[in-house]
Short mmCIF file of C-alpha atoms and ligand atoms in Angstrom, two decimals:
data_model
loop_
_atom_site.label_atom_id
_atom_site.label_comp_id
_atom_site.label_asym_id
_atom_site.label_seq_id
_atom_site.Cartn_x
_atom_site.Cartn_y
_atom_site.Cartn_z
CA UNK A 8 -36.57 -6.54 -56.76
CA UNK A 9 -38.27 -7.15 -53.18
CA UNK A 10 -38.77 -5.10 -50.65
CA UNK A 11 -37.42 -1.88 -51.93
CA UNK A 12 -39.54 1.16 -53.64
CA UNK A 13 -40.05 1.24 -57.37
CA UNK A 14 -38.12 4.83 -56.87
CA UNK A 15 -34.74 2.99 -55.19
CA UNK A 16 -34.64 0.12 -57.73
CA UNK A 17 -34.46 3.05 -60.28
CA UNK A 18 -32.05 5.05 -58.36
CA UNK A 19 -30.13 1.76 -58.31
CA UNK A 20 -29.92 1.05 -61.96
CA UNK A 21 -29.63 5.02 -62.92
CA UNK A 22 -26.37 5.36 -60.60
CA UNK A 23 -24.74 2.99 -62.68
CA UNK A 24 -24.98 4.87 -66.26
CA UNK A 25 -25.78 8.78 -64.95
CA UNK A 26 -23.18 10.39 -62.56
CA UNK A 27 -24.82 9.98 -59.07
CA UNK A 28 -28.06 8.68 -60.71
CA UNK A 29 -29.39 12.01 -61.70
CA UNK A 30 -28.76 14.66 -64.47
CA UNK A 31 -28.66 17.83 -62.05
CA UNK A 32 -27.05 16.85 -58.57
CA UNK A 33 -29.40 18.49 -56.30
CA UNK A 34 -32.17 15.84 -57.31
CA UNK A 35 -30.08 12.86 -55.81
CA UNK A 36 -31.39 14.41 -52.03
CA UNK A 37 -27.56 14.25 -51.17
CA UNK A 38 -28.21 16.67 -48.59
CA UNK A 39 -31.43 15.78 -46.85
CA UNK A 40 -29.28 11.80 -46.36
CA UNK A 41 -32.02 9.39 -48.39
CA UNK A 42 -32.53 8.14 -51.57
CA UNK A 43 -34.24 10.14 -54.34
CA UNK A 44 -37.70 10.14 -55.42
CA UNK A 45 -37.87 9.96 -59.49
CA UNK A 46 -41.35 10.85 -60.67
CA UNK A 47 -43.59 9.10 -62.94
CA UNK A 48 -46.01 12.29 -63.69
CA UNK A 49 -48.01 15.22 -61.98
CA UNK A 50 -50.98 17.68 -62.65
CA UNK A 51 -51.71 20.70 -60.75
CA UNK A 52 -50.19 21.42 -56.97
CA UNK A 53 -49.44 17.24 -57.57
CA UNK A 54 -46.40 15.33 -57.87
CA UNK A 55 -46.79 11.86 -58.49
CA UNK A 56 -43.81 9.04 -57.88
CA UNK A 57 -42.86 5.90 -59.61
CA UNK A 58 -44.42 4.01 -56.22
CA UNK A 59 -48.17 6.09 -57.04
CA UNK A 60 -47.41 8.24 -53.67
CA UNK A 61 -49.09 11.98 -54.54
CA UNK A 62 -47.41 14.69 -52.75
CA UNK A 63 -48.35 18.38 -53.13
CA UNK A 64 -45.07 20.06 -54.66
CA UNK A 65 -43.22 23.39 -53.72
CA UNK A 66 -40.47 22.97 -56.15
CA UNK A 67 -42.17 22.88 -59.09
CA UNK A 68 -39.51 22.53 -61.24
CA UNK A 69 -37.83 25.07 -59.23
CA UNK A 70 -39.76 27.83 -60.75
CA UNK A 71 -40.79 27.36 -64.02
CA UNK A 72 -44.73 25.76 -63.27
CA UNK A 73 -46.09 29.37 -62.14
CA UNK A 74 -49.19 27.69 -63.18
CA UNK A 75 -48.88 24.33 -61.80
CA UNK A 76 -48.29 20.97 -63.87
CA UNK A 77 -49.81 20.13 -67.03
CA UNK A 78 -51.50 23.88 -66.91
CA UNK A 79 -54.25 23.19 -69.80
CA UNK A 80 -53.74 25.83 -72.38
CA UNK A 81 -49.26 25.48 -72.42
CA UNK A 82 -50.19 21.64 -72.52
CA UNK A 83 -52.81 22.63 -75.59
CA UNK A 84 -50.01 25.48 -77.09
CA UNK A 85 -47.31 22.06 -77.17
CA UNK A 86 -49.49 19.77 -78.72
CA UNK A 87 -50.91 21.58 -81.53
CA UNK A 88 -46.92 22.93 -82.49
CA UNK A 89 -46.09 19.02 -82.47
CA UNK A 90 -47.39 18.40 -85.87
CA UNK A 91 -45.93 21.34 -87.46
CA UNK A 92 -42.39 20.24 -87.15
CA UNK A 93 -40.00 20.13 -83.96
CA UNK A 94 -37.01 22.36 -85.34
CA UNK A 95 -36.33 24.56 -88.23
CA UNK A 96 -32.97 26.12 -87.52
CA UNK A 97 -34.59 29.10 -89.00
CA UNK A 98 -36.74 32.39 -88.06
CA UNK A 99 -40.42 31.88 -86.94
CA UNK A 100 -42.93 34.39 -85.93
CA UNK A 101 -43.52 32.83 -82.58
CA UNK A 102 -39.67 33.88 -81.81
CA UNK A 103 -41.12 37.65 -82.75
CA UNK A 104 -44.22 36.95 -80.51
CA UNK A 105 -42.32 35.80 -77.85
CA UNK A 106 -39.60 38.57 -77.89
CA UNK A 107 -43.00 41.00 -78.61
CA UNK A 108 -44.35 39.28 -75.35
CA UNK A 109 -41.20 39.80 -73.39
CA UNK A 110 -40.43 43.25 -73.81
CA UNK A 111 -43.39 44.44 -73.52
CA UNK A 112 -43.79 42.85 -70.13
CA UNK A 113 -40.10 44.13 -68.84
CA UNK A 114 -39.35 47.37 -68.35
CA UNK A 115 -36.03 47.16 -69.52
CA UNK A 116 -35.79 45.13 -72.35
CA UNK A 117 -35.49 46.65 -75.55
CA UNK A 118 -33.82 43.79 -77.51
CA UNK A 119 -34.20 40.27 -76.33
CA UNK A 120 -32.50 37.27 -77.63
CA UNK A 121 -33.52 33.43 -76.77
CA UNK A 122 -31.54 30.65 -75.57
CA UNK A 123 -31.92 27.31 -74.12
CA UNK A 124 -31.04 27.88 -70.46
CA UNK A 125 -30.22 29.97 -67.78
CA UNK A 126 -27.00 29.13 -67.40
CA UNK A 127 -26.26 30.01 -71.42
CA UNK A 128 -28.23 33.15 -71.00
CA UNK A 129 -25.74 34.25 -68.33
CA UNK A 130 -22.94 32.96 -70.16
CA UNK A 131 -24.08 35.06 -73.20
CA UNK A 132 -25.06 38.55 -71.39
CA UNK A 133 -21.30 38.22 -69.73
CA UNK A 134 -19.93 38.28 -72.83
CA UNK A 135 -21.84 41.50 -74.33
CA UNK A 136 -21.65 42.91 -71.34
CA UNK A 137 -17.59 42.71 -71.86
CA UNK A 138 -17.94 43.29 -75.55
CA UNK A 139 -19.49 46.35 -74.80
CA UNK A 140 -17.84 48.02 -72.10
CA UNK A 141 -14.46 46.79 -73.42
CA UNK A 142 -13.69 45.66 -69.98
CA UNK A 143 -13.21 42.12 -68.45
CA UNK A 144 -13.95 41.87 -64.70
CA UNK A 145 -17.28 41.06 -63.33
CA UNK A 146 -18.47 41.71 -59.68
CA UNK A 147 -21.18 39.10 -58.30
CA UNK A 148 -22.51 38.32 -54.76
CA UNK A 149 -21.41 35.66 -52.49
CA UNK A 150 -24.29 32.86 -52.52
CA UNK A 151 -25.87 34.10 -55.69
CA UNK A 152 -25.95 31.41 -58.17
CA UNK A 153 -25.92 32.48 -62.10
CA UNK A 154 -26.18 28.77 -63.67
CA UNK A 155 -23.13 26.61 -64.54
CA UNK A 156 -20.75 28.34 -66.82
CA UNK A 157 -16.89 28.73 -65.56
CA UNK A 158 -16.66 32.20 -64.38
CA UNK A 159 -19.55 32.10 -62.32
CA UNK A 160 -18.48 29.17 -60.60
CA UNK A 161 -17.05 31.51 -57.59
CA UNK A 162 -18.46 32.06 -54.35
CA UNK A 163 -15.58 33.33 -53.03
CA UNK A 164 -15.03 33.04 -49.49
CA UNK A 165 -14.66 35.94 -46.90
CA UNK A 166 -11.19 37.32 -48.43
CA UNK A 167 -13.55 39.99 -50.72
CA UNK A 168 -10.80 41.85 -52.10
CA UNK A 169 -8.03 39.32 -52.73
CA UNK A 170 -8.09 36.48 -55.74
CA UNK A 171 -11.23 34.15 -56.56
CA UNK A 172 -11.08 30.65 -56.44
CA UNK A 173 -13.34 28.42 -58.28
CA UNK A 174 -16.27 26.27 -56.30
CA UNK A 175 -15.43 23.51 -59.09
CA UNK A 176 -12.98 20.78 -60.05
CA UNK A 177 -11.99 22.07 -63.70
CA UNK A 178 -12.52 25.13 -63.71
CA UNK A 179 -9.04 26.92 -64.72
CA UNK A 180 -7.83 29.73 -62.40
CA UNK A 181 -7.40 32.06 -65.40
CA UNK A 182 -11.22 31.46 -66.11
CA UNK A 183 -12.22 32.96 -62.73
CA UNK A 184 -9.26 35.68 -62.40
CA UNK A 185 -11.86 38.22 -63.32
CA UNK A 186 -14.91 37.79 -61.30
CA UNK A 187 -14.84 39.76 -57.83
CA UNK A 188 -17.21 38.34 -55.29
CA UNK A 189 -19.45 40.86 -52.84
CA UNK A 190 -21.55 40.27 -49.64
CA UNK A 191 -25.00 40.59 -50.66
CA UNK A 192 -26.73 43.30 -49.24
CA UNK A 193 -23.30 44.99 -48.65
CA UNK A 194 -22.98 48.24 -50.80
CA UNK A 195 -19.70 48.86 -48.94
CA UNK A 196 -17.95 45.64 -50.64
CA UNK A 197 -19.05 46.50 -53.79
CA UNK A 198 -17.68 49.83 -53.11
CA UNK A 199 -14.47 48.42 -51.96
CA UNK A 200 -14.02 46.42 -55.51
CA UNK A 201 -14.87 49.33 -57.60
CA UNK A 202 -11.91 51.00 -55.92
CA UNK A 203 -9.34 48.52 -56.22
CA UNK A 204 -10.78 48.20 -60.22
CA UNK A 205 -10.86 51.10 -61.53
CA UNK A 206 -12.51 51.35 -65.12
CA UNK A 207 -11.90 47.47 -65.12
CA UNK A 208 -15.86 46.43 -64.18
CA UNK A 209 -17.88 45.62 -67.16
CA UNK A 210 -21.00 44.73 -64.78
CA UNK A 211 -22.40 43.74 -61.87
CA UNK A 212 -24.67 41.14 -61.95
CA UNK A 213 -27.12 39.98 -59.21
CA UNK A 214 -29.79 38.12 -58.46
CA UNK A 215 -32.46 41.16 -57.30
CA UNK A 216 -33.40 38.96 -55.25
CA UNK A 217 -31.71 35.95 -53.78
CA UNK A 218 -33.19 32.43 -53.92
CA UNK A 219 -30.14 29.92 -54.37
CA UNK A 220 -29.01 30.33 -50.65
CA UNK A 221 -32.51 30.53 -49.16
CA UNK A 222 -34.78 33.78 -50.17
CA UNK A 223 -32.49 36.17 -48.99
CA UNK A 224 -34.57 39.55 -50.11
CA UNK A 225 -32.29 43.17 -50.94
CA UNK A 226 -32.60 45.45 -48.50
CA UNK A 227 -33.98 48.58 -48.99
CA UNK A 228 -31.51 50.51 -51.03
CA UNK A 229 -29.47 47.89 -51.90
CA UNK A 230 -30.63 47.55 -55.84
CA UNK A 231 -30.63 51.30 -55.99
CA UNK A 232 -27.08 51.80 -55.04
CA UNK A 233 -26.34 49.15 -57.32
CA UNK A 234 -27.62 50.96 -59.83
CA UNK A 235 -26.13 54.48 -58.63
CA UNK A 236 -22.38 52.88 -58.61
CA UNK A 237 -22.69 50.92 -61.64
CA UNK A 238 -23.53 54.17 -63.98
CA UNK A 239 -21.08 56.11 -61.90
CA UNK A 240 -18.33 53.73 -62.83
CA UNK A 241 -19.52 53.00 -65.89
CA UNK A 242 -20.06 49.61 -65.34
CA UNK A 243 -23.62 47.57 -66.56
CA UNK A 244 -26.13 46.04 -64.00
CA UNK A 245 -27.15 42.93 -64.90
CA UNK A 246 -30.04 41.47 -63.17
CA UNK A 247 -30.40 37.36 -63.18
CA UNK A 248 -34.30 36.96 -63.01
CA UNK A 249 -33.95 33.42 -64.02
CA UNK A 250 -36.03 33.00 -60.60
CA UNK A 251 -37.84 36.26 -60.19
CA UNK A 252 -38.73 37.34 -63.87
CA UNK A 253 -42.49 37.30 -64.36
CA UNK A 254 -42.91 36.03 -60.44
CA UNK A 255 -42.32 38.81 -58.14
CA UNK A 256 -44.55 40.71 -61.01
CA UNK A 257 -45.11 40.28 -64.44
CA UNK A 258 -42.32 42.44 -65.27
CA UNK A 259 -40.05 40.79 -62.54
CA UNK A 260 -37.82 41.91 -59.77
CA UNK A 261 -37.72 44.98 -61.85
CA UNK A 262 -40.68 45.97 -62.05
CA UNK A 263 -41.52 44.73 -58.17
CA UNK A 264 -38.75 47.24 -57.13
CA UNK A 265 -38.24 49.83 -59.56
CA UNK A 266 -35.07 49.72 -60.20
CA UNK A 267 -33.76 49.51 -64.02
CA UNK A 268 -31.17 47.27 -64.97
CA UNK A 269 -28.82 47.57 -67.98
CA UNK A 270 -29.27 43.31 -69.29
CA UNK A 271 -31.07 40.82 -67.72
CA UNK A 272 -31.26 37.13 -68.16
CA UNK A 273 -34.22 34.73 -67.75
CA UNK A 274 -35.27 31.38 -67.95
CA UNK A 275 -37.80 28.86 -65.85
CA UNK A 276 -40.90 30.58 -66.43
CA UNK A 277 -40.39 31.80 -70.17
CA UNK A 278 -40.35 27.99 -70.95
CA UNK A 279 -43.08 27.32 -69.10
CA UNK A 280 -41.27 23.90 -68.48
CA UNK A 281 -39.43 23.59 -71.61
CA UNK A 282 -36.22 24.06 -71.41
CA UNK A 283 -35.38 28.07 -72.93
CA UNK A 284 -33.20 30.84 -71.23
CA UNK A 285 -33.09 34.07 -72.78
CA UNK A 286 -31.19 37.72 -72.10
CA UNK A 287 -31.72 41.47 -73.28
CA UNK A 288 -31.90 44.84 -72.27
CA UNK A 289 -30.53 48.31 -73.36
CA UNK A 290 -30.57 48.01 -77.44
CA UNK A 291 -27.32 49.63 -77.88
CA UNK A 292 -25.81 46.92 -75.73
CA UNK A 293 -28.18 43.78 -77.56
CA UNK A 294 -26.95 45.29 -81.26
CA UNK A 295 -23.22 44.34 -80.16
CA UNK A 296 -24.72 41.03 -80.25
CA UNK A 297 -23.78 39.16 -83.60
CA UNK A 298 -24.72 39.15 -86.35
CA UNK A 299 -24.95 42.60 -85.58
CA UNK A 300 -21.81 43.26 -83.97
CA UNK A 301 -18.57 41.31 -82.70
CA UNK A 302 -20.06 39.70 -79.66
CA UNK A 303 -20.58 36.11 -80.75
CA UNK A 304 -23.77 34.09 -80.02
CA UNK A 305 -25.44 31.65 -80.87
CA UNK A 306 -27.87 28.37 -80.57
CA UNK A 307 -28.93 24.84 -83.20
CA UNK A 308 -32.18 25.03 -81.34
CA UNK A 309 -32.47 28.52 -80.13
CA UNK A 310 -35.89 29.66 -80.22
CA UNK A 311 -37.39 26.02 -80.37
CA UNK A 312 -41.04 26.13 -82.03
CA UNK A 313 -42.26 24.13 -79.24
CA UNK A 314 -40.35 25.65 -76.52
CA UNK A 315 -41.76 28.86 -77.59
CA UNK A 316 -45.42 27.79 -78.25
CA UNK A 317 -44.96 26.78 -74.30
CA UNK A 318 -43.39 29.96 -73.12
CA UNK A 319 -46.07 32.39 -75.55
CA UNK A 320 -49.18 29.96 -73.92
CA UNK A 321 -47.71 30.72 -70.34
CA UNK A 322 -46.80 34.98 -70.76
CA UNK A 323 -49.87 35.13 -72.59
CA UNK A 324 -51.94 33.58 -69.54
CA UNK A 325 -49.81 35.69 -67.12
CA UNK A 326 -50.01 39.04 -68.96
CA UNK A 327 -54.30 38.27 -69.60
CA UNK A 328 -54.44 36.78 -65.95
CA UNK A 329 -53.39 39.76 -63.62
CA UNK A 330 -55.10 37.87 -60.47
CA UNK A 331 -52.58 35.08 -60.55
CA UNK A 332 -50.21 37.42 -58.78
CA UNK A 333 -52.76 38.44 -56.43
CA UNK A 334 -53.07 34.54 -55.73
CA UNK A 335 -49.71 33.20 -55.35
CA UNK A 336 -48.84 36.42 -52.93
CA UNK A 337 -51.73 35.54 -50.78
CA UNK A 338 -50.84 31.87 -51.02
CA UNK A 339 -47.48 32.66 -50.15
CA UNK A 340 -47.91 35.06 -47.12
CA UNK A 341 -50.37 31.77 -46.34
CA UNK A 342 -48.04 29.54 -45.97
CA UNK A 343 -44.76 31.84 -45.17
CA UNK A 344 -47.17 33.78 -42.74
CA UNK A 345 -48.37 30.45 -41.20
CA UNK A 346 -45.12 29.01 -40.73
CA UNK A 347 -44.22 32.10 -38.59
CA UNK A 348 -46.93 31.79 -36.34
CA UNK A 349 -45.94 28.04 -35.79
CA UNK A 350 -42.51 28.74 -34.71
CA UNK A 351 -43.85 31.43 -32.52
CA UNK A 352 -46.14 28.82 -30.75
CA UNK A 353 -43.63 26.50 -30.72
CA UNK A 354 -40.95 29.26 -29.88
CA UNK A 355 -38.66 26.97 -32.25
CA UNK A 356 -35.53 28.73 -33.70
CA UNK A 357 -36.08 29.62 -37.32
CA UNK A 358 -36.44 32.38 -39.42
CA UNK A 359 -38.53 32.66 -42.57
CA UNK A 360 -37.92 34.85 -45.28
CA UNK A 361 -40.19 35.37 -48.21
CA UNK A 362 -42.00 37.59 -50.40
CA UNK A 363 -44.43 36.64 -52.31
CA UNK A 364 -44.63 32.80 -53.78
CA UNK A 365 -40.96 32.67 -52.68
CA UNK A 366 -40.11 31.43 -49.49
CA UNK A 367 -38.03 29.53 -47.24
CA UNK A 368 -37.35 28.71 -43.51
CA UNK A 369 -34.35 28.14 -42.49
CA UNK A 370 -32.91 26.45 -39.36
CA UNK A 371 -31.24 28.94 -37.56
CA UNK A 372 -32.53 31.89 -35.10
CA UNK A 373 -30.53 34.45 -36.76
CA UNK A 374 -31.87 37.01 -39.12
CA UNK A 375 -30.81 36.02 -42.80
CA UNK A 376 -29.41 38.77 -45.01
CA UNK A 377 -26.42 37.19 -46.86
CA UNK A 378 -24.85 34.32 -47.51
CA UNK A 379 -22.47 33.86 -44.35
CA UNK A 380 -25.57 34.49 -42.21
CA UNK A 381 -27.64 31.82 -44.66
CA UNK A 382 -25.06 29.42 -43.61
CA UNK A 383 -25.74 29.48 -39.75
CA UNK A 384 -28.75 26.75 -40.90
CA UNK A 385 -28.42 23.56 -39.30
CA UNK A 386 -28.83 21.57 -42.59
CA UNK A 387 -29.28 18.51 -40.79
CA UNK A 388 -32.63 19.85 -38.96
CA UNK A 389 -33.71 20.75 -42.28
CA UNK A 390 -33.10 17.18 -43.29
CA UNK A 391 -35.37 15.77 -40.69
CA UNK A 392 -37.87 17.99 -41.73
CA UNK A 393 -38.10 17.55 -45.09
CA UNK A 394 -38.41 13.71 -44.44
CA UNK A 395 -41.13 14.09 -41.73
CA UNK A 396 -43.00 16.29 -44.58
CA UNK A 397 -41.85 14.03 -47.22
CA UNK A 398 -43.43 10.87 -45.44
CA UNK A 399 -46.83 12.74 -45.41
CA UNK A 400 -47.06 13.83 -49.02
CA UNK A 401 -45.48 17.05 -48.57
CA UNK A 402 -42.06 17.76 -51.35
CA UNK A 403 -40.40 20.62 -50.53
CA UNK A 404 -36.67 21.35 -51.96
CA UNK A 405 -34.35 18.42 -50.88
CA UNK A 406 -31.84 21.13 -49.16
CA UNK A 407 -31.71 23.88 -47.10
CA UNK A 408 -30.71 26.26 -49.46
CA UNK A 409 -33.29 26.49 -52.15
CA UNK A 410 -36.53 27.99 -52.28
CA UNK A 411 -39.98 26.54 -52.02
CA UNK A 412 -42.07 27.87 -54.50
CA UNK A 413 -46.18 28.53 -54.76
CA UNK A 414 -47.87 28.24 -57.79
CA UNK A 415 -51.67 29.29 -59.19
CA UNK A 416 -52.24 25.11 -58.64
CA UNK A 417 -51.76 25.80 -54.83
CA UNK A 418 -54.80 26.46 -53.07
CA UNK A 419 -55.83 26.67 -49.23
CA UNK A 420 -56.17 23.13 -48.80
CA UNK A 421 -52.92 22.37 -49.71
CA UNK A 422 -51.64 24.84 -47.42
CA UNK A 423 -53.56 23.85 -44.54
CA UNK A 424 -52.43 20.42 -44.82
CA UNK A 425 -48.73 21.75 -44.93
CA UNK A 426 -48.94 23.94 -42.16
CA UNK A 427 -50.51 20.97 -40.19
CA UNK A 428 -47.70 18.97 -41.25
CA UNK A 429 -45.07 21.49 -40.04
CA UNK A 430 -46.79 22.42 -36.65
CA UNK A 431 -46.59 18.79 -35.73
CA UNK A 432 -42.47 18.36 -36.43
CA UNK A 433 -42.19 21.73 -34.22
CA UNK A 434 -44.07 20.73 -31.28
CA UNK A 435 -42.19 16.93 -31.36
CA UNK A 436 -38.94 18.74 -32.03
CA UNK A 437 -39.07 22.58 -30.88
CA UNK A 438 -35.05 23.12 -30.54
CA UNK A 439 -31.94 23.30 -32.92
CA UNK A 440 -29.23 20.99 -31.59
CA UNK A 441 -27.11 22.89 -33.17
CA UNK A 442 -28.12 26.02 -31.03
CA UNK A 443 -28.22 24.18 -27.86
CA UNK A 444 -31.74 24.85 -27.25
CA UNK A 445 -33.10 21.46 -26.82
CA UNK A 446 -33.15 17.95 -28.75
CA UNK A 447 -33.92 16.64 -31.68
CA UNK A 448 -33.94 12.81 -31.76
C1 PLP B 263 -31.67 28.27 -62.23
C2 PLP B 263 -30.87 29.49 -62.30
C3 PLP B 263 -29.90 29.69 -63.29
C4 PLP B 263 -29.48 28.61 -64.25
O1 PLP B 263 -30.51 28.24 -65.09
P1 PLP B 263 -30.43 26.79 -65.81
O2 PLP B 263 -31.61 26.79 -66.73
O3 PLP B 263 -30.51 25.79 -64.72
O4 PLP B 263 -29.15 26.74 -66.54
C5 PLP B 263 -29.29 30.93 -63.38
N1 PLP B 263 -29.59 31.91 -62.52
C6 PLP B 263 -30.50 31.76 -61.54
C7 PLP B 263 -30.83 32.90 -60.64
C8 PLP B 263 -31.15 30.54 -61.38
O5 PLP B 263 -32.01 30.36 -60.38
#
């Protein structure tokens, strides 16, 4: 076809045999109003397109390239497991390396047990955390996202004590009755659900710290009283570190703030890019899992030889490579840093919250602490944005709520050239329409 981008003919052809062209919905750049990019390869800080356009990349797979693309020794790990057979459906030692690797990075995990996603590894620490306690309801936080499975599909609205309704078209309402929904960084809702469920909470679970409406950091004292009314009640704290596990620090949110959880679940980074989930924690809890107790579990390709030759190579590299935590921080406060100053100069209305690699700015001049202030963002600012970045090899997130994240690929060049690229949208366009403080055309 003539006239259109290698990337649109594909979207073209792709929307008529995959749902909306793509197999996870935020990659059809619904809300930033264009077309998608699809991607024809990438090495490093480097996307590449099906066009041959390089842009440097803060999604990174959302998380899982800590490393960057095509990081040499996970590419090296893959391809030497290739010959020796793609799937057993049986025990291998790299599954006892791996869950070797794990807990002794974690400060919590005792037992660990491998999946194939993050969503499943959710799924599957729900369901010991029930088996365990003996109790069905499950508190989470409005704007925290735990992967796809049917009672997590709730964000819940602003009526925190009455019913939960699900965000998604088949979901049944008996599949949601027991998950309560919190304000994040509100110890006082959580308190309020404990009280009208008594001895009914089998766990809380949270993401430590939030990156699926923004980066939306806890508070200080926020994880701690989590932890202080969850034992009290006799409940189990489950912390998602699908995001933060082996990012904030090699033993995760956990570790970064000290506070212990009872399970946690993982995924992105133990794959290195592969797709693998996994969830563990207290052993007395993991040994209700079966075949050593009732709470049934289970996965064909659980454990994958090559997804685990990928997730050894990259835990290896990050537990024998301390200073790759020293570099993505200072990358990060880089370019989260540098971003501040630039809507200082340009006294634009934003906020940016990060720590560490995680980051995001978001288009609204109120401070961001939860979800209902997260959705003050003008999404349609952040839409311009993206495409102004977009058009100059930049790819961040295609919608406001999501993280951008740094990797060990990202150096100061690449951050320079983004910050350049940002200060220029800010002093064309200083104002949020939204916010009446000038136009954006
Ligand atoms: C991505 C994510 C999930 C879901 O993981 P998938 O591998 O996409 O199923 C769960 N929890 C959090 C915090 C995530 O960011």
């Amino acid at each position: 076809m003539k006239g259109i981008s290698r990337s649109e003919e594909l979207y073209r052809r792709a929307q008529a045999l995959i749902p909306g062209g793509v197999n996870s919905p935020v990659r059809a750049f619904r809300s930033v109003n264009r077309p998608p990019l699809f991607i024809a390869g990438a090495d490093g800080a480097y996307l590449r397109d099906a066009d041959g356009k390089r842009y440097i990349d803060y999604v990174c797979s959302w998380g899982p390239l800590i490393l960057g693309h095509n990081h040499r020794e996970i590419a090296r790990a893959v391809a030497e497991a290739v010959p020796r057979g793609l799937s057993y459906g049986a025990a291998t030692e790299a599954e006892l390396v791996m869950a070797e690797l794990m807990t002794g990075m974690v400060p919590s995990l005792e037992m660990v047990r491998m999946v194939n996603s993050g969503t499943e590894a959710v799924m599957s620490a729900l369901r010991a955390a029930r088996g365990f306690t003996r109790r069905d309801r499950i508190i989470k936080f409005e704007g925290c996202y735990h992967g796809h499975c049917d009672a997590m599909l709730v964000k819940g609205g602003s009526g925190l004590l009455s019913g939960s309704s699900a965000d998604s078209a088949g979901v049944p309402a008996g599949a949601v009755a027991d998950t309560l929904v919190a304000a994040f960084n509100d110890l006082g809702s959580v308190e309020a659900l404990f009280a009208a469920n008594r001895e009914a909470v089998a766990a809380v679970i949270v993401e430590p710290l939030a990156a699926n409406m923004g980066v939306v950091p806890p508070e200080p004292g926020f994880l701690e009283g989590l932890r202080e009314r969850c034992s009290r009640e006799g409940a189990l704290l489950i912390f998602d570190e699908v995001i933060t596990g082996f990012r904030l620090a090699p033993g995760g949110a956990q570790e970064f703030y000290g506070v212990r959880p009872d399970l946690s679940t993982f995924g992105k980074i133990i794959g290195g890019g592969l797709p693998v989930g996994a969830y563990g924690g207290r052993r007395e809890i993991m040994e209700t899992v079966a075949p050593l107790g009732p709470v049934y579990q289970a996965g064909t390709l659980s454990g994958n030889p090559l997804a685990m030759a990928a997730g050894i190579a990259q835990l290896s590299y990050l537990k024998g490579h301390p200073e790759v935590y020293d570099h993505i921080n200072r990358m990060g406060d880089a370019l989260f840093g540098g971003l501040r100053e630039i809507l200082e100069r340009t006294a634009a209305p934003c906020r940016v919250n990060s720590t560490g690699s995680l980051g995001c700015l978001f288009f609204t001049g109120n401070e961001v602490r939860d979800f209902s202030s997260a959705k003050k963002a003008d999404t349609s600012r952040y839409a311009a944005y993206f495409d102004r970045l977009l058009r100059q090899g930049i790819y961040q997130a295609p919608a406001q709520f999501e993280a951008l994240f740094v990797s060990a690929a990202h150096g100061e060049a690449e951050i320079a050239r983004t910050l350049e690229a940002a200060e220029a949208f800010f002093k064309d366009f200083p104002g949020n329409p939204g916010e009446g403080k000038g136009a954006y055309g």
